[in-house]
mmCIF file of C-alpha atoms and ligand atoms in Angstrom:
data_model
loop_
_atom_site.group_PDB
_atom_site.id
_atom_site.type_symbol
_atom_site.label_atom_id
_atom_site.label_comp_id
_atom_site.label_asym_id
_atom_site.label_seq_id
_atom_site.Cartn_x
_atom_site.Cartn_y
_atom_site.Cartn_z
ATOM 1 C CA MET L 891 39.158 166.780 -83.113
ATOM 2 C CA THR L 892 41.906 166.707 -85.718
ATOM 3 C CA VAL L 893 41.877 163.753 -88.081
ATOM 4 C CA PRO L 894 43.870 163.324 -91.284
ATOM 5 C CA HIS L 895 40.984 162.410 -93.537
ATOM 6 C CA MET L 896 37.429 163.645 -93.277
ATOM 7 C CA THR L 897 34.232 163.757 -95.246
ATOM 8 C CA VAL L 898 33.935 167.491 -95.840
ATOM 9 C CA LEU L 899 30.646 169.105 -96.807
ATOM 10 C CA VAL L 900 31.086 172.191 -98.983
ATOM 11 C CA VAL L 901 28.118 174.560 -98.746
ATOM 12 C CA GLY L 902 28.315 176.939 -101.707
ATOM 13 C CA ALA L 903 30.239 174.343 -103.716
ATOM 14 C CA THR L 904 29.408 175.806 -107.137
ATOM 15 C CA GLY L 905 30.560 179.326 -106.250
ATOM 16 C CA SER L 906 33.801 181.023 -107.218
ATOM 17 C CA ILE L 907 35.393 180.040 -103.897
ATOM 18 C CA GLY L 908 33.414 176.852 -103.263
ATOM 19 C CA ARG L 909 34.624 175.213 -106.496
ATOM 20 C CA LEU L 910 38.204 175.801 -105.388
ATOM 21 C CA VAL L 911 37.391 174.474 -101.901
ATOM 22 C CA VAL L 912 36.092 171.283 -103.505
ATOM 23 C CA GLU L 913 39.316 170.910 -105.527
ATOM 24 C CA GLU L 914 41.541 171.745 -102.557
ATOM 25 C CA SER L 915 39.722 169.311 -100.270
ATOM 26 C CA ILE L 916 40.228 166.520 -102.781
ATOM 27 C CA ARG L 917 43.891 167.518 -103.184
ATOM 28 C CA GLN L 918 44.330 167.284 -99.405
ATOM 29 C CA GLY L 919 42.910 163.757 -99.388
ATOM 30 C CA HIS L 920 39.438 164.436 -98.026
ATOM 31 C CA THR L 921 36.206 162.948 -99.271
ATOM 32 C CA VAL L 922 34.095 165.824 -100.573
ATOM 33 C CA ARG L 923 30.353 166.188 -100.328
ATOM 34 C CA ALA L 924 29.140 169.108 -102.461
ATOM 35 C CA LEU L 925 25.797 170.731 -101.732
ATOM 36 C CA VAL L 926 24.432 171.868 -105.085
ATOM 37 C CA ARG L 927 21.109 173.499 -105.917
ATOM 38 C CA THR L 928 20.671 172.180 -109.430
ATOM 39 C CA PRO L 929 22.033 169.020 -111.096
ATOM 40 C CA ASP L 930 23.165 171.103 -114.097
ATOM 41 C CA LYS L 931 25.668 173.011 -111.992
ATOM 42 C CA ALA L 932 27.080 169.822 -110.517
ATOM 43 C CA ARG L 933 28.628 169.006 -113.885
ATOM 44 C CA GLN L 934 31.322 171.629 -113.377
ATOM 45 C CA LEU L 935 32.602 169.821 -110.259
ATOM 46 C CA PRO L 936 35.302 167.121 -110.240
ATOM 47 C CA SER L 937 33.904 163.603 -110.622
ATOM 48 C CA GLU L 938 35.334 162.630 -107.192
ATOM 49 C CA ALA L 939 32.897 164.963 -105.427
ATOM 50 C CA GLN L 940 29.753 163.378 -103.984
ATOM 51 C CA VAL L 941 26.939 165.655 -105.104
ATOM 52 C CA VAL L 942 23.885 166.187 -102.918
ATOM 53 C CA ILE L 943 21.068 168.304 -104.277
ATOM 54 C CA GLY L 944 19.718 170.745 -101.728
ATOM 55 C CA ASP L 945 18.928 174.340 -100.919
ATOM 56 C CA VAL L 946 20.021 175.891 -97.652
ATOM 57 C CA THR L 947 16.751 177.803 -97.396
ATOM 58 C CA ASN L 948 14.858 174.487 -97.358
ATOM 59 C CA PRO L 949 15.883 172.551 -94.220
ATOM 60 C CA GLY L 950 14.106 169.428 -95.473
ATOM 61 C CA THR L 951 16.749 169.044 -98.200
ATOM 62 C CA LEU L 952 19.765 169.052 -95.887
ATOM 63 C CA ALA L 953 19.649 165.710 -94.038
ATOM 64 C CA GLY L 954 21.482 163.802 -96.791
ATOM 65 C CA ALA L 955 24.101 166.519 -97.074
ATOM 66 C CA VAL L 956 25.188 166.299 -93.432
ATOM 67 C CA ASP L 957 24.966 162.521 -93.086
ATOM 68 C CA GLY L 958 28.312 161.103 -91.963
ATOM 69 C CA ILE L 959 30.341 164.296 -92.397
ATOM 70 C CA LEU L 960 33.139 165.402 -90.066
ATOM 71 C CA ALA L 961 33.584 168.946 -91.373
ATOM 72 C CA VAL L 962 31.710 171.750 -93.136
ATOM 73 C CA VAL L 963 33.161 174.599 -95.176
ATOM 74 C CA PHE L 964 30.688 177.435 -95.752
ATOM 75 C CA THR L 965 31.306 179.640 -98.787
ATOM 76 C CA LEU L 966 27.728 180.749 -99.351
ATOM 77 C CA GLY L 967 26.980 184.013 -101.094
ATOM 78 C CA SER L 968 23.695 185.745 -101.879
ATOM 79 C CA ASP L 969 25.158 188.684 -103.791
ATOM 80 C CA GLY L 970 22.475 190.632 -105.623
ATOM 81 C CA ALA L 971 19.615 189.196 -103.547
ATOM 82 C CA GLY L 972 19.475 192.143 -101.145
ATOM 83 C CA LYS L 973 18.515 192.071 -97.477
ATOM 84 C CA VAL L 974 16.202 189.077 -97.850
ATOM 85 C CA GLY L 975 18.925 187.037 -99.531
ATOM 86 C CA ALA L 976 21.462 188.038 -96.926
ATOM 87 C CA GLU L 977 19.173 186.903 -94.124
ATOM 88 C CA ASN L 978 17.902 183.736 -95.776
ATOM 89 C CA VAL L 979 21.109 182.484 -97.378
ATOM 90 C CA ASP L 980 24.212 183.988 -95.731
ATOM 91 C CA TYR L 981 22.678 183.718 -92.267
ATOM 92 C CA GLY L 982 19.742 181.316 -92.574
ATOM 93 C CA GLY L 983 21.808 178.866 -94.596
ATOM 94 C CA VAL L 984 24.390 178.583 -91.840
ATOM 95 C CA ARG L 985 21.653 178.245 -89.215
ATOM 96 C CA ASN L 986 19.843 175.519 -91.166
ATOM 97 C CA VAL L 987 22.961 173.445 -91.800
ATOM 98 C CA LEU L 988 24.067 173.728 -88.156
ATOM 99 C CA SER L 989 20.569 172.703 -87.072
ATOM 100 C CA ALA L 990 20.621 169.731 -89.437
ATOM 101 C CA LEU L 991 23.757 168.525 -87.631
ATOM 102 C CA GLY L 992 21.759 168.159 -84.430
ATOM 103 C CA SER L 993 24.012 167.338 -81.506
ATOM 104 C CA ARG L 994 26.882 165.984 -83.609
ATOM 105 C CA THR L 995 30.325 167.555 -83.374
ATOM 106 C CA VAL L 996 31.887 168.535 -86.676
ATOM 107 C CA ARG L 997 34.655 170.939 -87.556
ATOM 108 C CA ILE L 998 33.488 174.216 -89.129
ATOM 109 C CA ALA L 999 35.250 176.626 -91.477
ATOM 110 C CA LEU L 1000 33.112 179.684 -92.231
ATOM 111 C CA MET L 1001 33.970 182.307 -94.836
ATOM 112 C CA THR L 1002 32.530 185.787 -94.274
ATOM 113 C CA ALA L 1003 34.263 189.014 -95.377
ATOM 114 C CA ILE L 1004 36.780 191.626 -94.354
ATOM 115 C CA GLY L 1005 34.893 194.639 -92.946
ATOM 116 C CA VAL L 1006 32.036 192.456 -91.693
ATOM 117 C CA THR L 1007 31.742 194.505 -88.495
ATOM 118 C CA ASN L 1008 31.234 197.751 -90.451
ATOM 119 C CA ARG L 1009 27.548 198.487 -89.983
ATOM 120 C CA THR L 1010 27.412 202.108 -91.127
ATOM 121 C CA GLY L 1011 28.946 201.939 -94.600
ATOM 122 C CA LYS L 1012 26.789 202.246 -97.706
ATOM 123 C CA TYR L 1013 27.172 198.561 -98.626
ATOM 124 C CA ASN L 1014 25.750 197.315 -95.333
ATOM 125 C CA GLN L 1015 23.103 200.012 -95.186
ATOM 126 C CA THR L 1016 21.851 198.865 -98.586
ATOM 127 C CA THR L 1017 22.184 195.090 -98.240
ATOM 128 C CA GLU L 1018 22.643 194.283 -94.532
ATOM 129 C CA ALA L 1019 25.062 191.681 -95.866
ATOM 130 C CA HIS L 1020 27.675 192.489 -93.231
ATOM 131 C CA ASP L 1021 25.174 192.256 -90.395
ATOM 132 C CA TRP L 1022 23.777 188.917 -91.545
ATOM 133 C CA LYS L 1023 27.206 187.447 -92.194
ATOM 134 C CA ARG L 1024 28.311 188.607 -88.761
ATOM 135 C CA ARG L 1025 25.230 186.991 -87.248
ATOM 136 C CA SER L 1026 26.195 183.765 -89.018
ATOM 137 C CA GLU L 1027 29.596 184.039 -87.325
ATOM 138 C CA ARG L 1028 27.786 184.425 -84.009
ATOM 139 C CA LEU L 1029 25.747 181.272 -84.612
ATOM 140 C CA VAL L 1030 28.929 179.323 -85.223
ATOM 141 C CA ARG L 1031 30.538 180.654 -82.044
ATOM 142 C CA ALA L 1032 27.363 179.976 -80.031
ATOM 143 C CA SER L 1033 27.181 176.414 -81.354
ATOM 144 C CA GLY L 1034 30.202 175.375 -79.301
ATOM 145 C CA LEU L 1035 31.522 173.497 -82.350
ATOM 146 C CA PRO L 1036 35.226 173.630 -83.172
ATOM 147 C CA TYR L 1037 35.541 176.403 -85.752
ATOM 148 C CA THR L 1038 37.675 178.770 -87.771
ATOM 149 C CA ILE L 1039 36.168 181.956 -89.237
ATOM 150 C CA VAL L 1040 37.938 183.412 -92.272
ATOM 151 C CA ARG L 1041 37.210 186.958 -93.431
ATOM 152 C CA PRO L 1042 38.890 187.334 -96.808
ATOM 153 C CA GLY L 1043 39.949 190.585 -98.426
ATOM 154 C CA TRP L 1044 39.164 191.444 -102.032
ATOM 155 C CA PHE L 1045 39.156 188.357 -104.238
ATOM 156 C CA ASP L 1046 41.912 188.136 -106.859
ATOM 157 C CA TYR L 1047 42.885 191.816 -106.600
ATOM 158 C CA ASN L 1048 46.386 190.673 -105.665
ATOM 159 C CA GLY L 1049 49.333 191.356 -107.968
ATOM 160 C CA PRO L 1050 51.279 188.429 -109.440
ATOM 161 C CA ASN L 1051 53.812 188.434 -106.590
ATOM 162 C CA GLU L 1052 51.393 189.076 -103.707
ATOM 163 C CA HIS L 1053 51.027 185.666 -102.111
ATOM 164 C CA ARG L 1054 52.459 186.066 -98.632
ATOM 165 C CA ILE L 1055 49.548 185.458 -96.279
ATOM 166 C CA VAL L 1056 48.827 188.060 -93.614
ATOM 167 C CA LEU L 1057 46.194 187.308 -90.978
ATOM 168 C CA LEU L 1058 44.706 190.260 -89.106
ATOM 169 C CA GLN L 1059 42.303 190.432 -86.169
ATOM 170 C CA GLY L 1060 39.848 193.053 -84.929
ATOM 171 C CA ASP L 1061 38.461 193.879 -88.404
ATOM 172 C CA SER L 1062 39.845 197.408 -88.388
ATOM 173 C CA ARG L 1063 40.280 197.786 -92.162
ATOM 174 C CA GLN L 1064 36.965 199.193 -93.249
ATOM 175 C CA ALA L 1065 37.528 201.452 -96.274
ATOM 176 C CA GLY L 1066 35.215 199.204 -98.277
ATOM 177 C CA ASP L 1067 37.567 198.894 -101.237
ATOM 178 C CA SER L 1068 40.624 196.859 -102.180
ATOM 179 C CA SER L 1069 42.859 199.073 -100.027
ATOM 180 C CA ASP L 1070 41.503 196.933 -97.143
ATOM 181 C CA GLY L 1071 43.489 193.995 -98.501
ATOM 182 C CA VAL L 1072 43.629 191.551 -101.370
ATOM 183 C CA ILE L 1073 43.836 187.781 -101.640
ATOM 184 C CA ALA L 1074 43.803 185.142 -104.379
ATOM 185 C CA ARG L 1075 40.705 182.964 -104.488
ATOM 186 C CA ARG L 1076 42.857 179.838 -104.521
ATOM 187 C CA GLN L 1077 44.589 180.892 -101.315
ATOM 188 C CA ILE L 1078 41.235 181.453 -99.619
ATOM 189 C CA ALA L 1079 40.364 177.855 -100.438
ATOM 190 C CA GLU L 1080 43.739 176.651 -99.138
ATOM 191 C CA VAL L 1081 43.276 178.479 -95.847
ATOM 192 C CA LEU L 1082 39.682 177.300 -95.369
ATOM 193 C CA VAL L 1083 40.527 173.662 -96.013
ATOM 194 C CA GLY L 1084 43.871 173.869 -94.214
ATOM 195 C CA SER L 1085 42.159 175.181 -91.084
ATOM 196 C CA LEU L 1086 40.085 172.010 -90.762
ATOM 197 C CA ARG L 1087 42.918 169.908 -89.433
ATOM 198 C CA SER L 1088 44.934 172.571 -87.657
ATOM 199 C CA ASP L 1089 44.657 172.794 -83.882
ATOM 200 C CA HIS L 1090 46.325 176.209 -84.235
ATOM 201 C CA ALA L 1091 43.272 177.489 -86.133
ATOM 202 C CA LEU L 1092 40.747 176.438 -83.496
ATOM 203 C CA ARG L 1093 38.332 179.099 -82.196
ATOM 204 C CA LYS L 1094 40.091 181.738 -84.275
ATOM 205 C CA THR L 1095 38.590 184.539 -86.353
ATOM 206 C CA PHE L 1096 40.780 186.499 -88.733
ATOM 207 C CA GLU L 1097 40.911 188.686 -91.804
ATOM 208 C CA LEU L 1098 42.843 187.068 -94.648
ATOM 209 C CA VAL L 1099 44.920 189.221 -97.001
ATOM 210 C CA ALA L 1100 48.199 188.860 -98.878
ATOM 211 C CA THR L 1101 51.262 191.008 -99.326
ATOM 212 C CA THR L 1102 54.293 190.865 -101.570
ATOM 213 C CA GLY L 1103 56.207 187.631 -101.207
ATOM 214 C CA GLU L 1104 55.975 183.873 -101.498
ATOM 215 C CA ALA L 1105 53.154 181.912 -99.930
ATOM 216 C CA GLN L 1106 54.085 180.258 -96.640
ATOM 217 C CA LYS L 1107 54.264 176.488 -96.874
ATOM 218 C CA ASP L 1108 53.266 175.770 -93.279
ATOM 219 C CA LEU L 1109 49.822 177.142 -92.451
ATOM 220 C CA ASP L 1110 50.079 175.948 -88.843
ATOM 221 C CA ALA L 1111 52.854 178.473 -88.313
ATOM 222 C CA VAL L 1112 50.640 181.199 -89.803
ATOM 223 C CA PHE L 1113 47.661 180.336 -87.575
ATOM 224 C CA ALA L 1114 49.641 179.782 -84.378
ATOM 225 C CA PRO L 1115 50.406 183.409 -83.341
ATOM 226 C CA LEU L 1116 46.744 184.469 -83.577
ATOM 227 C CA ASP L 1117 44.599 184.964 -80.492
ATOM 228 C CA ALA L 1118 41.615 182.673 -80.034
ATOM 229 C CA ASP L 1119 38.208 184.275 -79.630
ATOM 230 C CA PRO L 1120 37.404 184.765 -75.950
ATOM 231 C CA GLN L 1121 35.556 181.774 -74.526
ATOM 232 C CA ASP L 1122 31.781 182.328 -74.730
ATOM 233 C CA SER L 1123 32.089 185.512 -76.782
ATOM 234 C CA LEU L 1124 29.709 186.055 -79.674
ATOM 235 C CA ASP L 1125 32.223 188.213 -81.540
ATOM 236 C CA GLY L 1126 35.721 187.728 -82.832
ATOM 237 C CA VAL L 1127 38.644 188.757 -80.679
ATOM 238 C CA ARG L 1128 39.059 192.557 -80.622
ATOM 239 C CA ASP L 1129 35.978 193.109 -82.834
ATOM 240 C CA MET L 1130 34.162 196.391 -82.354
ATOM 241 C CA ALA L 1131 31.348 196.023 -79.791
ATOM 242 C CA ASN L 1132 28.747 197.629 -82.027
ATOM 243 C CA MET L 1133 26.088 194.897 -82.217
ATOM 244 C CA PRO L 1134 24.588 194.608 -78.720
ATOM 245 C CA LEU L 1135 22.630 191.403 -78.236
ATOM 246 C CA ASN L 1136 19.795 193.264 -76.539
ATOM 247 C CA ASP L 1137 19.212 195.280 -79.721
ATOM 248 C CA GLU L 1138 19.161 192.226 -81.952
ATOM 249 C CA PRO L 1139 15.878 191.012 -83.506
ATOM 250 C CA LYS L 1140 14.092 188.440 -81.340
ATOM 251 C CA ARG L 1141 14.348 185.794 -84.086
ATOM 252 C CA VAL L 1142 18.121 186.156 -84.014
ATOM 253 C CA ARG L 1143 18.267 185.778 -80.230
ATOM 254 C CA ASP L 1144 15.989 182.747 -80.503
ATOM 255 C CA ASP L 1145 18.336 181.185 -83.061
ATOM 256 C CA LEU L 1146 21.315 181.751 -80.763
ATOM 257 C CA ASN L 1147 19.457 180.058 -77.924
ATOM 258 C CA GLU L 1148 18.627 177.142 -80.184
ATOM 259 C CA MET L 1149 22.254 176.782 -81.311
ATOM 260 C CA THR L 1150 23.340 176.548 -77.699
ATOM 261 C CA ARG L 1151 20.568 174.112 -76.802
ATOM 262 C CA LEU L 1152 21.400 171.679 -79.622
ATOM 263 C CA ARG L 1153 24.557 170.470 -77.972
ATOM 264 C CA LEU L 1154 23.555 170.920 -74.338
ATOM 265 C CA PRO L 1155 23.988 167.263 -73.270
ATOM 266 C CA GLU L 1156 27.602 167.252 -74.493
ATOM 267 C CA ARG L 1157 28.475 170.659 -73.186
ATOM 268 C CA GLY L 1158 27.111 170.285 -69.705
ATOM 269 C CA ALA L 1159 26.707 172.927 -67.087
ATOM 270 C CA ARG L 1160 28.560 175.723 -68.886
ATOM 271 C CA ALA L 1161 26.163 175.506 -71.796
ATOM 272 C CA THR L 1162 23.237 175.693 -69.407
ATOM 273 C CA THR L 1163 24.668 178.899 -68.034
ATOM 274 C CA ARG L 1164 25.074 180.216 -71.558
ATOM 275 C CA ARG L 1165 21.497 179.439 -72.467
ATOM 276 C CA SER L 1166 20.066 181.112 -69.441
ATOM 277 C CA ASN L 1167 22.152 184.200 -70.096
ATOM 278 C CA LEU L 1168 21.409 184.653 -73.771
ATOM 279 C CA GLY L 1169 19.256 187.635 -74.498
ATOM 280 C CA GLY L 1170 20.453 189.875 -71.760
ATOM 281 C CA GLN L 1171 24.239 189.972 -71.616
ATOM 282 C CA GLY L 1172 25.490 192.288 -74.339
ATOM 283 C CA ASP L 1173 27.724 190.447 -76.751
ATOM 284 C CA LYS L 1174 28.801 187.707 -74.341
ATOM 285 C CA LEU L 1175 27.253 184.296 -74.124
ATOM 286 C CA ALA L 1176 27.967 183.825 -70.481
HETATM 287 N N1 NAP B 377 34.329 189.531 -104.049
HETATM 288 C C1 NAP B 377 35.119 189.813 -103.026
HETATM 289 O O1 NAP B 377 36.166 190.448 -103.169
HETATM 290 C C2 NAP B 377 34.721 189.350 -101.651
HETATM 291 C C3 NAP B 377 35.592 189.556 -100.590
HETATM 292 C C4 NAP B 377 35.256 189.056 -99.316
HETATM 293 C C5 NAP B 377 34.079 188.357 -99.159
HETATM 294 N N2 NAP B 377 33.244 188.195 -100.207
HETATM 295 C C6 NAP B 377 32.003 187.451 -99.991
HETATM 296 O O2 NAP B 377 32.107 186.214 -100.655
HETATM 297 C C7 NAP B 377 30.840 185.843 -101.132
HETATM 298 C C8 NAP B 377 30.958 185.452 -102.560
HETATM 299 O O3 NAP B 377 31.712 184.255 -102.669
HETATM 300 P P1 NAP B 377 31.720 183.563 -104.095
HETATM 301 O O4 NAP B 377 32.345 184.477 -105.102
HETATM 302 O O5 NAP B 377 32.247 182.183 -103.958
HETATM 303 O O6 NAP B 377 30.144 183.525 -104.344
HETATM 304 P P2 NAP B 377 29.346 182.934 -105.559
HETATM 305 O O7 NAP B 377 30.263 182.598 -106.691
HETATM 306 O O8 NAP B 377 28.201 183.836 -105.818
HETATM 307 O O9 NAP B 377 28.822 181.550 -104.943
HETATM 308 C C9 NAP B 377 27.817 181.520 -103.975
HETATM 309 C C10 NAP B 377 27.498 180.064 -103.697
HETATM 310 O O10 NAP B 377 26.406 180.017 -102.766
HETATM 311 C C11 NAP B 377 25.436 179.118 -103.333
HETATM 312 N N3 NAP B 377 24.094 179.421 -102.876
HETATM 313 C C12 NAP B 377 23.432 180.589 -102.947
HETATM 314 N N4 NAP B 377 22.176 180.439 -102.462
HETATM 315 C C13 NAP B 377 22.063 179.149 -102.079
HETATM 316 C C14 NAP B 377 21.016 178.368 -101.524
HETATM 317 N N5 NAP B 377 19.817 178.908 -101.264
HETATM 318 N N6 NAP B 377 21.259 177.061 -101.264
HETATM 319 C C15 NAP B 377 22.449 176.496 -101.533
HETATM 320 N N7 NAP B 377 23.482 177.188 -102.067
HETATM 321 C C16 NAP B 377 23.283 178.481 -102.348
HETATM 322 C C17 NAP B 377 25.558 179.327 -104.828
HETATM 323 O O11 NAP B 377 24.887 178.303 -105.511
HETATM 324 P P3 NAP B 377 24.442 178.488 -107.064
HETATM 325 O O12 NAP B 377 25.677 178.206 -107.868
HETATM 326 O O13 NAP B 377 23.380 177.491 -107.263
HETATM 327 O O14 NAP B 377 23.968 179.902 -107.219
HETATM 328 C C18 NAP B 377 27.059 179.299 -104.955
HETATM 329 O O15 NAP B 377 27.535 177.988 -104.891
HETATM 330 C C19 NAP B 377 29.935 187.041 -101.053
HETATM 331 O O16 NAP B 377 28.895 186.778 -100.126
HETATM 332 C C20 NAP B 377 30.814 188.164 -100.595
HETATM 333 O O17 NAP B 377 30.220 188.976 -99.628
HETATM 334 C C21 NAP B 377 33.536 188.659 -101.455
#
């Protein structure tokens, strides 16, 4: 599903990345729907953006946000809200928006973070933010929707001439500081929005960093060499297999089952196989 103009819902639209995603979407000719928690914050957005008031932790507020959209960009963040925030916003927010879509097919761009598969570092031990963001990635993969998952490096730690995009896979940079990679916020927005209409970005998960040099003009050529995630895998290609499905909380396995069920009629027999296998097959869906 690649169309030139879409109504794009931005979830996290008032955040440091979301604001730039709103601007970039408008620049690329899309109609933008911005999910905003409070009317006050909507004032900082461009007047072209359609504002919908809602909270991702309250599913009842999301129907208007998803009405008529063809794409969603998730840039949610619950920084400072600890484990509960990570579960309810970074993970639960993605689940609730995907659920609100019902059986409709829309293109997804999800932002998580470089190092998201690092479970043992101090940051994840304290916040569980990596684990919940990774589970949000898994929901997106289980949904069967066309997606791109972007794991940016450290925001705006790049030097003035570090704009050449480098996409990595396997999430092997896990120092937990800017030595893992740096990237300008504006380029994160460009990659998220650019992925929405690129067939070369489909079913791909990658870390996004920049090195010395000019930004590439053609994002398709940057996405094209990447490997797609294996069909029916819960994890990104070459990710560490350190989150076995059998050890996951029951509520998380239930959510994965529900994600698969939502689009069963469209996805036919393979989805049925997936559903029946969830809960007992390691990190594979089928
Ligand atoms: N800093 C880095 O170098 C770095 C690198 C990689 C990844 N990351 C990840 O990027 C994320 C931060 O991105 P950012 O700087 O754009 O975050 P941010 O500025 O804190 O924005 C977070 C967005 O999420 C929205 N939000 C939070 N709870 C919500 C809810 N219940 N319902 C609806 N919207 C809600 C916020 O809305 P309000 O405006 O109403 O609060 C805001 O729009 C973090 O999670 C971090 O892990 C950061």
